[in-house]
Short mmCIF file of C-alpha atoms (C1' of nucleotides) in Angstrom, two decimals:
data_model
loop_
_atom_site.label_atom_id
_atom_site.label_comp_id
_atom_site.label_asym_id
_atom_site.label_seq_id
_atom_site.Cartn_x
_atom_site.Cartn_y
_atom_site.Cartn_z
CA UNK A 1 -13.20 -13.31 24.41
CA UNK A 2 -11.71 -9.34 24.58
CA UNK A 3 -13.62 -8.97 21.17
CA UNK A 4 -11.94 -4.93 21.03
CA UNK A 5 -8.27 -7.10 21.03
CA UNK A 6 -9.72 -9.64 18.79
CA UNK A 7 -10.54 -6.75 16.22
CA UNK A 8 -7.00 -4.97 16.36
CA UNK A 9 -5.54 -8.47 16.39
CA UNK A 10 -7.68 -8.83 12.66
CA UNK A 11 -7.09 -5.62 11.78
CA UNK A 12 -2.70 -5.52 12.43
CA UNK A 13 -2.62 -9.08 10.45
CA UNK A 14 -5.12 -7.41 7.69
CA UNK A 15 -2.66 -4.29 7.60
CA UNK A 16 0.48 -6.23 7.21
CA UNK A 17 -0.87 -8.89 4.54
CA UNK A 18 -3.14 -6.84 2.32
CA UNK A 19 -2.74 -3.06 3.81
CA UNK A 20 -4.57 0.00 5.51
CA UNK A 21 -6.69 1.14 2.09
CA UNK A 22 -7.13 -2.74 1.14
CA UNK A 23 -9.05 -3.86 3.95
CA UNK A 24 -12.62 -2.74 5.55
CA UNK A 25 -14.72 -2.98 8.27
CA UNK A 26 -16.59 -5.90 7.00
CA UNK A 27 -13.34 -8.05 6.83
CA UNK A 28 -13.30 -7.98 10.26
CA UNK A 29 -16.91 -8.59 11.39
CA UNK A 30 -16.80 -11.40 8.37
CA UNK A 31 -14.06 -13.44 10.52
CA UNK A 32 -15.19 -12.49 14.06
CA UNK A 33 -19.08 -13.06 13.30
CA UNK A 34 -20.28 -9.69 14.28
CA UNK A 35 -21.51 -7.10 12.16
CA UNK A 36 -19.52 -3.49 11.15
CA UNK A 37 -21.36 -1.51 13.35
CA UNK A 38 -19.85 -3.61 16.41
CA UNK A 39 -16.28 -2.40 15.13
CA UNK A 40 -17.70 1.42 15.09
CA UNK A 41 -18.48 1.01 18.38
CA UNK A 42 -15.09 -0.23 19.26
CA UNK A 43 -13.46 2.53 16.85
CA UNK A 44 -15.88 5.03 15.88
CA UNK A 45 -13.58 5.53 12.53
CA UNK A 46 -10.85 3.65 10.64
CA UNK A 47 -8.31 5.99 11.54
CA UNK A 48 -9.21 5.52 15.29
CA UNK A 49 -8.70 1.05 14.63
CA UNK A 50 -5.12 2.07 12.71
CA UNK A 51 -3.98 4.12 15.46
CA UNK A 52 -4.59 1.29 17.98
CA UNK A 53 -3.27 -1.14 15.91
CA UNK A 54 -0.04 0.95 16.05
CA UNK A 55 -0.16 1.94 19.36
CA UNK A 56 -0.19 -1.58 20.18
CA UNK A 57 3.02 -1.73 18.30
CA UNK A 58 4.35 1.08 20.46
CA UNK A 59 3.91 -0.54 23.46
CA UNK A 60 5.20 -3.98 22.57
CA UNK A 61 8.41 -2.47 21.31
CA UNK A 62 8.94 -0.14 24.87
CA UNK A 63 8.14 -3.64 26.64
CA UNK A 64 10.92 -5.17 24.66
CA UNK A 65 13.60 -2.08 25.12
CA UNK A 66 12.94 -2.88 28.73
CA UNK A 67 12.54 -6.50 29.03
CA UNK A 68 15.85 -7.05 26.70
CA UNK A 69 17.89 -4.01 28.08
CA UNK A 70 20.53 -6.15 30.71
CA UNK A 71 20.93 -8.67 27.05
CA UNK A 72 24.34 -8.42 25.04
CA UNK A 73 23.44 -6.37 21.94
CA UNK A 74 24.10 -9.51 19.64
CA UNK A 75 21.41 -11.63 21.13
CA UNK A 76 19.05 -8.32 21.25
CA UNK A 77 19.17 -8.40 17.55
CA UNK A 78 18.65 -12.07 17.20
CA UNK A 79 15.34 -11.40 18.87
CA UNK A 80 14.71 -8.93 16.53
CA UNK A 81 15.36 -10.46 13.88
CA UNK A 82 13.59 -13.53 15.29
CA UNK A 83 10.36 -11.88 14.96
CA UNK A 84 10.86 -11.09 11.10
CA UNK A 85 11.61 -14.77 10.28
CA UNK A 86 8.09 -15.74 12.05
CA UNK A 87 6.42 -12.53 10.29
CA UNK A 88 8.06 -13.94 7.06
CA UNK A 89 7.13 -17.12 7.22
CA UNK A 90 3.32 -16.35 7.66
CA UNK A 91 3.75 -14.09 4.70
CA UNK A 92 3.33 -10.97 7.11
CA UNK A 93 5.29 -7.85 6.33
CA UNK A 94 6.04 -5.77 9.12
CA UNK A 95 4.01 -2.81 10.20
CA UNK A 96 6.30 -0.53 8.56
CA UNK A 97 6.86 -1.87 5.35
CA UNK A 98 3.11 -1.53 5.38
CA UNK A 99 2.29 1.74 6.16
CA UNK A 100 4.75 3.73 4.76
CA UNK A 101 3.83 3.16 1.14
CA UNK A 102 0.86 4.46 1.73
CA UNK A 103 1.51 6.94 3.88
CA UNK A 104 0.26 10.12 1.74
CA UNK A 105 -3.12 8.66 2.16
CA UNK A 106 -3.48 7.97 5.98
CA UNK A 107 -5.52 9.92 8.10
CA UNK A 108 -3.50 12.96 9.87
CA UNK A 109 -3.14 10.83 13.49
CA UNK A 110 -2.36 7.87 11.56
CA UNK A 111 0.42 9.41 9.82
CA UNK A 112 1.48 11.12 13.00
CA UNK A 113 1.60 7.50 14.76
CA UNK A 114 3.48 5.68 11.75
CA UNK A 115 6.12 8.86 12.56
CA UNK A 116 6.53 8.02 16.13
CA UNK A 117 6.96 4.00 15.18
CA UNK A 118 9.71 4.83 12.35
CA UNK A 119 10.91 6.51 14.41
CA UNK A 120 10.71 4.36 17.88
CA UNK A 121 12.58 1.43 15.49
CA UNK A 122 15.54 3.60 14.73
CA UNK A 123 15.72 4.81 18.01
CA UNK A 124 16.29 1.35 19.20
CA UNK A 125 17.76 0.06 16.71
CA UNK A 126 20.84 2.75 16.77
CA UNK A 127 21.24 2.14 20.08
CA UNK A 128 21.49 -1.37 20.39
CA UNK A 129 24.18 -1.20 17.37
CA UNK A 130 26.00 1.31 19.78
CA UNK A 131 26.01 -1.12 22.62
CA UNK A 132 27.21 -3.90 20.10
CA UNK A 133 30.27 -1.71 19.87
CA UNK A 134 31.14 -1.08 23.47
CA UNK A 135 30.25 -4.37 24.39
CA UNK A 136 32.26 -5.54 21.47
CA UNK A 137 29.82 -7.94 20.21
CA UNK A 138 28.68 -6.66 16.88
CA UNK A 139 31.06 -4.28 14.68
CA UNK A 140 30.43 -2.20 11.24
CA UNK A 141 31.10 0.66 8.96
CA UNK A 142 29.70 4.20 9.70
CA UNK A 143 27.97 5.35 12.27
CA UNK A 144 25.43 3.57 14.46
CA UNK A 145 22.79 5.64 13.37
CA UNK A 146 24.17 5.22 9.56
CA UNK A 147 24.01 1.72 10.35
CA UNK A 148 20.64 1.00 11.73
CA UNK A 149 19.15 3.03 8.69
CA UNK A 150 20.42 -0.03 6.43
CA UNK A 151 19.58 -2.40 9.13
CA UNK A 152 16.05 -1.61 9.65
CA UNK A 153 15.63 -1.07 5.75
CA UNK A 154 16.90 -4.12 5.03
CA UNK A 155 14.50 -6.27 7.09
CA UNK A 156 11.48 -4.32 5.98
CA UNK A 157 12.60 -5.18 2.46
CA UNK A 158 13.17 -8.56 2.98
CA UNK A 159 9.78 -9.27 3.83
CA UNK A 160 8.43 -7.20 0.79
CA UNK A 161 10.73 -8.43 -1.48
CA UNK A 162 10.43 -12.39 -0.27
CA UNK A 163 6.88 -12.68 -0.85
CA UNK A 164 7.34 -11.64 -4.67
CA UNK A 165 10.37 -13.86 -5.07
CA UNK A 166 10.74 -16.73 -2.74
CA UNK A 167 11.71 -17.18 0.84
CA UNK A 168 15.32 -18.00 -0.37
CA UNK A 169 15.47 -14.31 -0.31
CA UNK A 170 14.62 -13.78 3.30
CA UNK A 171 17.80 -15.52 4.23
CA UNK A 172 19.83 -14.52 1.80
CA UNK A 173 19.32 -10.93 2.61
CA UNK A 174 19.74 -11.42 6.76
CA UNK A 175 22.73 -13.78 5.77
CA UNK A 176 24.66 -10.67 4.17
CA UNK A 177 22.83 -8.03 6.87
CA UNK A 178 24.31 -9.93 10.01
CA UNK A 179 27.55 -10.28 8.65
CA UNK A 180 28.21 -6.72 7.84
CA UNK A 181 27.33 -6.34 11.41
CA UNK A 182 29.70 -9.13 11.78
CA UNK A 183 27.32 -11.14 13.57
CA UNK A 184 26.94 -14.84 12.74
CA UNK A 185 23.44 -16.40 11.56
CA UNK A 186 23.00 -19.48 13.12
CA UNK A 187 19.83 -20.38 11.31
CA UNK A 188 21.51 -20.73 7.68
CA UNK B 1 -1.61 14.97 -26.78
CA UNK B 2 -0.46 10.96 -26.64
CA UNK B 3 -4.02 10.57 -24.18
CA UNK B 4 -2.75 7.13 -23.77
CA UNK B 5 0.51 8.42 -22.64
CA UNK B 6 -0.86 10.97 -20.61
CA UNK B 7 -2.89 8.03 -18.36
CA UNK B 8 0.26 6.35 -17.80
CA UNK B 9 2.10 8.65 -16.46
CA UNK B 10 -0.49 9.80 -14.24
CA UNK B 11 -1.08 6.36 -13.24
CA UNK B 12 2.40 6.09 -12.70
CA UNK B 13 2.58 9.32 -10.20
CA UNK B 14 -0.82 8.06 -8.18
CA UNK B 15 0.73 4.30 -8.15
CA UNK B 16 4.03 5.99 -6.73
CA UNK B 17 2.80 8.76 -4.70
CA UNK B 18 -0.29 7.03 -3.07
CA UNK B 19 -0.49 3.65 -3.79
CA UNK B 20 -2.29 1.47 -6.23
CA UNK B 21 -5.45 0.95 -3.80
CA UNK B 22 -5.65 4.63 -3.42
CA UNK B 23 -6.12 5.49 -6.64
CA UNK B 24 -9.37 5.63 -8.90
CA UNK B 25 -9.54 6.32 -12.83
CA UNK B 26 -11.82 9.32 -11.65
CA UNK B 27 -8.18 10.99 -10.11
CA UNK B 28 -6.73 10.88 -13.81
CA UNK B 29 -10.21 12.06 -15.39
CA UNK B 30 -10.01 14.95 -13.29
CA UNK B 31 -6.86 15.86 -14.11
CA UNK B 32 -7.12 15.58 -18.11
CA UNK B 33 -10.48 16.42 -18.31
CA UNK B 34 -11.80 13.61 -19.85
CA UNK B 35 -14.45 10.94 -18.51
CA UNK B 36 -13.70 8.10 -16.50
CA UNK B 37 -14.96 5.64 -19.50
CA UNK B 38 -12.59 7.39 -21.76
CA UNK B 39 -9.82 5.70 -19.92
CA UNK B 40 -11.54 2.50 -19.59
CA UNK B 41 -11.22 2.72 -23.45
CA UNK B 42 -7.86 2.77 -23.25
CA UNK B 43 -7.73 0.37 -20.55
CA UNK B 44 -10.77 -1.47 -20.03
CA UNK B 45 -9.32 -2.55 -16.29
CA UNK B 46 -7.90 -0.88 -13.35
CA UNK B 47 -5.03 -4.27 -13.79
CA UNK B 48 -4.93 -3.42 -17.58
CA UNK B 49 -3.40 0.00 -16.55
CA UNK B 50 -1.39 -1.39 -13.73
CA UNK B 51 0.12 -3.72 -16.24
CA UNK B 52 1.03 -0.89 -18.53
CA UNK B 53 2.07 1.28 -15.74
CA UNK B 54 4.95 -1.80 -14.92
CA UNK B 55 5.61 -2.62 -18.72
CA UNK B 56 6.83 0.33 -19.43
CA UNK B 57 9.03 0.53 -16.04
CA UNK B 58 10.61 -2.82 -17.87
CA UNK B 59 11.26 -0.93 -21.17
CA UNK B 60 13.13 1.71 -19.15
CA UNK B 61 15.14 -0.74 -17.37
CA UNK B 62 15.84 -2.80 -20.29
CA UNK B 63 16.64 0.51 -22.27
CA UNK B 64 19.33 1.53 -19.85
CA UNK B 65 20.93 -1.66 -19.12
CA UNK B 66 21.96 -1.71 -22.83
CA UNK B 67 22.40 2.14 -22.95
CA UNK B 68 24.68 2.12 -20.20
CA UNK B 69 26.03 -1.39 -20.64
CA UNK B 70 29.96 0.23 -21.10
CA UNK B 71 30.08 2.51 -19.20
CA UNK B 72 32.04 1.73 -15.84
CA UNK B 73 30.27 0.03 -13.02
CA UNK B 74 30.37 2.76 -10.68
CA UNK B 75 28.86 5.11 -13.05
CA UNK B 76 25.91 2.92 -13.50
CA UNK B 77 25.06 2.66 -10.13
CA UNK B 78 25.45 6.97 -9.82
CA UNK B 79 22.73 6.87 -12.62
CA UNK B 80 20.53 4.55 -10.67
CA UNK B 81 21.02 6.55 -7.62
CA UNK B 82 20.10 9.45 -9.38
CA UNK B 83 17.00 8.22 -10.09
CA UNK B 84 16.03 7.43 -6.78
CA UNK B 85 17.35 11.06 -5.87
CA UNK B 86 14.89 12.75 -8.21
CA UNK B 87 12.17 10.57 -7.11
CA UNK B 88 13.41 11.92 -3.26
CA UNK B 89 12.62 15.65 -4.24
CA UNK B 90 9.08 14.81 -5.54
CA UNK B 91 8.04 12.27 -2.81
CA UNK B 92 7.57 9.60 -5.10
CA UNK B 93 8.38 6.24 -3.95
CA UNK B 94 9.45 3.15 -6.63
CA UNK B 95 7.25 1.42 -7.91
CA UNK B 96 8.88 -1.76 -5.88
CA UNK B 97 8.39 -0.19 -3.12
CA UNK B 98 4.53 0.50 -3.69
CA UNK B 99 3.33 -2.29 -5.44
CA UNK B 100 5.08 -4.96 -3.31
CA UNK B 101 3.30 -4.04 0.11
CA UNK B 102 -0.10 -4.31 -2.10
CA UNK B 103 1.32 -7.82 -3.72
CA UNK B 104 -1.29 -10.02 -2.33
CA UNK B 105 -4.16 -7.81 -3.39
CA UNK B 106 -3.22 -6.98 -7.03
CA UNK B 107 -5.12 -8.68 -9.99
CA UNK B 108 -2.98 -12.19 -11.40
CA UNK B 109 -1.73 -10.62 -14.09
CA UNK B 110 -0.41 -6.96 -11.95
CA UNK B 111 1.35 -9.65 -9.54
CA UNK B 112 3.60 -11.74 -12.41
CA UNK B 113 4.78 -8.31 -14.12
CA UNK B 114 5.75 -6.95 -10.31
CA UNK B 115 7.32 -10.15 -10.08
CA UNK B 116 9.33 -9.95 -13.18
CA UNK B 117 10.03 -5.92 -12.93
CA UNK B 118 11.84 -7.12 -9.09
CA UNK B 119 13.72 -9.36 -10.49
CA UNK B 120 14.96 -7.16 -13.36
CA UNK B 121 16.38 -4.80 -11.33
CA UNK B 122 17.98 -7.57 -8.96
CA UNK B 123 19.78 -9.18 -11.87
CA UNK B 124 20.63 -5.82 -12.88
CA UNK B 125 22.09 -4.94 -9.65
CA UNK B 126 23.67 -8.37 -9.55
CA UNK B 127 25.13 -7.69 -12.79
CA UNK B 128 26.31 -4.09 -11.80
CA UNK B 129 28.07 -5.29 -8.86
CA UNK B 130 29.81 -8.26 -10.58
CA UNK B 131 31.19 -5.75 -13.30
CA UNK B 132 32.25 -3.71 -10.36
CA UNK B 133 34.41 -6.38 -9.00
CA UNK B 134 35.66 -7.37 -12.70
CA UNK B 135 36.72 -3.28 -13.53
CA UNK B 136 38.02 -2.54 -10.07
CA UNK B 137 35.30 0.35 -9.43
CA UNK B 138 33.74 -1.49 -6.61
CA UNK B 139 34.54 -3.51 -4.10
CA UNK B 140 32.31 -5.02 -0.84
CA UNK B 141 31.92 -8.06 1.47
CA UNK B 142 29.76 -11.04 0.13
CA UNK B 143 28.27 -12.63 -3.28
CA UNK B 144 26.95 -9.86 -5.82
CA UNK B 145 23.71 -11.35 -5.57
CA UNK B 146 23.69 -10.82 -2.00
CA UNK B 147 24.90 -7.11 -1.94
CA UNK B 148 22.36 -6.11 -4.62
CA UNK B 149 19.49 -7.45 -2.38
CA UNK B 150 21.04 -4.95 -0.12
CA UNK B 151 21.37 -2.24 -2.70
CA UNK B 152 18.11 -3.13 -3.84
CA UNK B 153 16.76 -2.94 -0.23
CA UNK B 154 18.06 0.19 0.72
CA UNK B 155 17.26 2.37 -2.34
CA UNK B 156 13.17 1.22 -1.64
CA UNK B 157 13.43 1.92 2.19
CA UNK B 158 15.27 5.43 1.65
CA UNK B 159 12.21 6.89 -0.30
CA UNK B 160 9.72 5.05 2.29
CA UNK B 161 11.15 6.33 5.51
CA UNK B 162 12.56 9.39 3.91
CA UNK B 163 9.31 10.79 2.85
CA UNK B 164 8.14 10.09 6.80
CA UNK B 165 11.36 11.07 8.71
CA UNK B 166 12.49 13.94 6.50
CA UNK B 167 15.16 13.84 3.65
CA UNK B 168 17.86 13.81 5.96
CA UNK B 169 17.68 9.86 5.87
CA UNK B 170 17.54 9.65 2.24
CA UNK B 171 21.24 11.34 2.30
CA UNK B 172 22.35 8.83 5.64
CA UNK B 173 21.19 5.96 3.81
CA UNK B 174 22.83 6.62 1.04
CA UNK B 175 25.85 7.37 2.35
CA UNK B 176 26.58 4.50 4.34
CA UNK B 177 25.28 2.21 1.17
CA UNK B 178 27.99 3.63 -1.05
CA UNK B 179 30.59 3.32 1.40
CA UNK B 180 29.87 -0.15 1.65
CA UNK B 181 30.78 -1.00 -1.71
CA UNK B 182 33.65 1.67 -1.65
CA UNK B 183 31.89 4.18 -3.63
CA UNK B 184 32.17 7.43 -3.08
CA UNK B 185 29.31 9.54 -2.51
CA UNK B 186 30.00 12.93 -4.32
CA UNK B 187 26.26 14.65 -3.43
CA UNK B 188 27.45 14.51 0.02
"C1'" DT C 1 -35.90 -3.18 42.21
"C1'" DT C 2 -34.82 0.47 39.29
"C1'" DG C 3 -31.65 2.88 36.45
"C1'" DT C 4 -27.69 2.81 33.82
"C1'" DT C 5 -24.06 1.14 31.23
"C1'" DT C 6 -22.12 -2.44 28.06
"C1'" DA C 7 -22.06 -4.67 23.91
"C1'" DC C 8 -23.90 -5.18 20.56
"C1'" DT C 9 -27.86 -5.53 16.13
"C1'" DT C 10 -30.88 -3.76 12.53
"C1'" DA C 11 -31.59 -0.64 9.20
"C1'" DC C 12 -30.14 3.02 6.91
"C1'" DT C 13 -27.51 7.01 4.26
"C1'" DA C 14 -24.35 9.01 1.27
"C1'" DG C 15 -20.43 8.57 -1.31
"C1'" DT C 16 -17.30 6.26 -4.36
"C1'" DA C 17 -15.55 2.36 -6.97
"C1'" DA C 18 -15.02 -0.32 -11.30
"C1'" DG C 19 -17.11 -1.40 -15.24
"C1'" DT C 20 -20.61 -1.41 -19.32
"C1'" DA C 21 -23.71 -0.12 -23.18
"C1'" DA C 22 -25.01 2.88 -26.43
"C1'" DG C 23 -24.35 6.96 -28.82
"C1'" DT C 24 -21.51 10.57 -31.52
"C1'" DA C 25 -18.38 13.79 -33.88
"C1'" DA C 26 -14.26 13.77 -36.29
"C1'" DA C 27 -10.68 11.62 -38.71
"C1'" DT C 28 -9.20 7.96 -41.77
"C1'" DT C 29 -9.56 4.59 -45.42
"C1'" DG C 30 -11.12 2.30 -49.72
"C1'" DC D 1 -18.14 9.97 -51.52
"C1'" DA D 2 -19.32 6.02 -48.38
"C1'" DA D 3 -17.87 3.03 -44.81
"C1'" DT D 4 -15.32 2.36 -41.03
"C1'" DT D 5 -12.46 3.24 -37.26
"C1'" DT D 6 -10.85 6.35 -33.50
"C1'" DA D 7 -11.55 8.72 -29.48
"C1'" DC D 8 -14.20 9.75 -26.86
"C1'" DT D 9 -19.19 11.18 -23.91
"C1'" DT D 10 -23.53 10.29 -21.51
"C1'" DA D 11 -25.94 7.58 -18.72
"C1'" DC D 12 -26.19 3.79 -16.20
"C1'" DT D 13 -25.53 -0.56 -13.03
"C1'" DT D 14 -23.66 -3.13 -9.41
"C1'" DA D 15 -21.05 -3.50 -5.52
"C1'" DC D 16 -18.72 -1.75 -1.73
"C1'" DT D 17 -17.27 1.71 1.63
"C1'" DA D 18 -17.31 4.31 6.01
"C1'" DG D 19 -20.26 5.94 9.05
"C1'" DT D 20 -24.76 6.89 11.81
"C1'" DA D 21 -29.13 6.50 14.39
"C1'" DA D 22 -32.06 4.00 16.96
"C1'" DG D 23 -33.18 0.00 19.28
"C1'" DT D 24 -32.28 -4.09 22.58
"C1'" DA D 25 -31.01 -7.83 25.72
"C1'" DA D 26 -28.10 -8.73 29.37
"C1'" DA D 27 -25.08 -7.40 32.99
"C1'" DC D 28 -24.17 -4.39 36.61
"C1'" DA D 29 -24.74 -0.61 40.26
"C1'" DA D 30 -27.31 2.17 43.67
#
DNA sequence: TTGTTTACTTACTAGTAAGTAAGTAAATTG
DNA sequence: CAATTTACTTACTTACTAGTAAGTAAACAA
């Protein structure tokens, strides 16, 4: 009934299926039965709905560095890349894979927020590849940060690159990610 | 003085620099001083100049896989990431990488040719890396179909997330994705 | 009970988008 | 030379878009 979470719910899964300059205000109040000037009062402008759809992002990845933090780094990624298989199969891309392409043509504290996420992902994601090696469950080449680079690019991608050519890509890709990370996937 | 020409490659730059959503035919009128109709004459729909925009991407690719088609494995793959390097410098993205975040809103006929340009360059990639194996120039974990999803993946995402977190990453990416198929990066 | 805030709606503006129809000057063709 | 095609322009329509201003019914607070 929290019709302001209801919007950015609508607006994140508008983002990551059809993307920020493909969607509009009237998508929205379409779905949730209100009319656009109900989302302006929520978010007086566009830019102000994408930044809380990202800050929303923000917050659930902080809640997850926390919540998974005492976890081996292994079953940390698993999580991870749990939540790409579900975004996958609903045809979802992830936040990133959507806004960066269009990144040029965000609104300044848009673009400023997409920075901080990009760069909130690799944060984690370099140091969860680091605890993988001193808890010795996950080794690679190169550096952790090296690593996560390929990591994180590689699950954006397979998102992008599964809805264009079949879901057998999806696995395929995280099939050949995990085991350069020498970590098994128990799914295939 | 090709007009026709001259809207492609325009196209080609808004399609890669801002997205296809985010462009109008009124940001190529302005910039060749014709009208908007004038390229509707050309192209009588936004998806008519899409399509042209990705047909001749396929000409290219088909043009140097025969072009190069003797040349050494490894020096294939230092021409592709070439390309991607140049495209670095000007903040352009791939054309992969901007029209497959937009994939579910394009026009039928803009989604088959994205379709068939991403799998070009996967069995191009696939067919690269198996010629690596056969002449010795490359050598990595997994199937070659696998690794070039990987490839694949990681050339998109370094022009993505270098064009956000500065062109630092494009180098790091690169680096570690040559030295997983034992190729030596000589930028570096 | 009165005043204020919350959560909207109605009605509107101004701008931009793709696309079309009709006209035209110049080049090309028969 | 006449007819036609090429490469546009002018002028327009239709459909959205984000965004705003003013109003309102219901809930809440003093």
């Amino acid at each position: 009934m929290d019709t302001r979470e209801h919007i950015i719910d609508l607006a994140e899964e508008l983002i990551r299926t059809k993307g920020y300059n493909a969607f509009s205000y009237g998508d929205i109040a379409g779905v949730l039965h209100i009319r656009n000037a109900a989302i302006h009062y929520y978010f007086p402008s566009k830019a102000d709905l994408g930044v809380a759809v990202v800050d929303r992002e923000l917050e659930k990845i902080a809640q997850s560095r926390v919540e998974w933090a005492t976890l081996p780094a292994d079953q940390q990624l698993r999580k991870v890349v749990e939540n790409f298989y579900t975004g996958s199969r609903k045809g979802w891309i992830c936040l990133n894979g959507s806004l960066t392409p269009d990144y040029l043509t965000l609104p300044d504290p848009l673009q400023k927020k997409v920075k901080i996420m990009c760069q909130a992902v690799l944060d984690w994601m370099t140091a969860c590849l680091e605890k993988g090696l001193e808890d010795g469950t996950l080794q690679f080449e190169g550096t952790p940060a090296g690593r996560a680079l390929l990591v994180m690019s590689a699950l954006l991608s397979s998102l992008l690159l599964s809805r264009v050519l079949g879901k057998e890509v999806f696995d395929s890709m995280l099939d050949q990610l995990l085991k350069d990370i020498h970590l098994q996937n128990n799914r295939s």
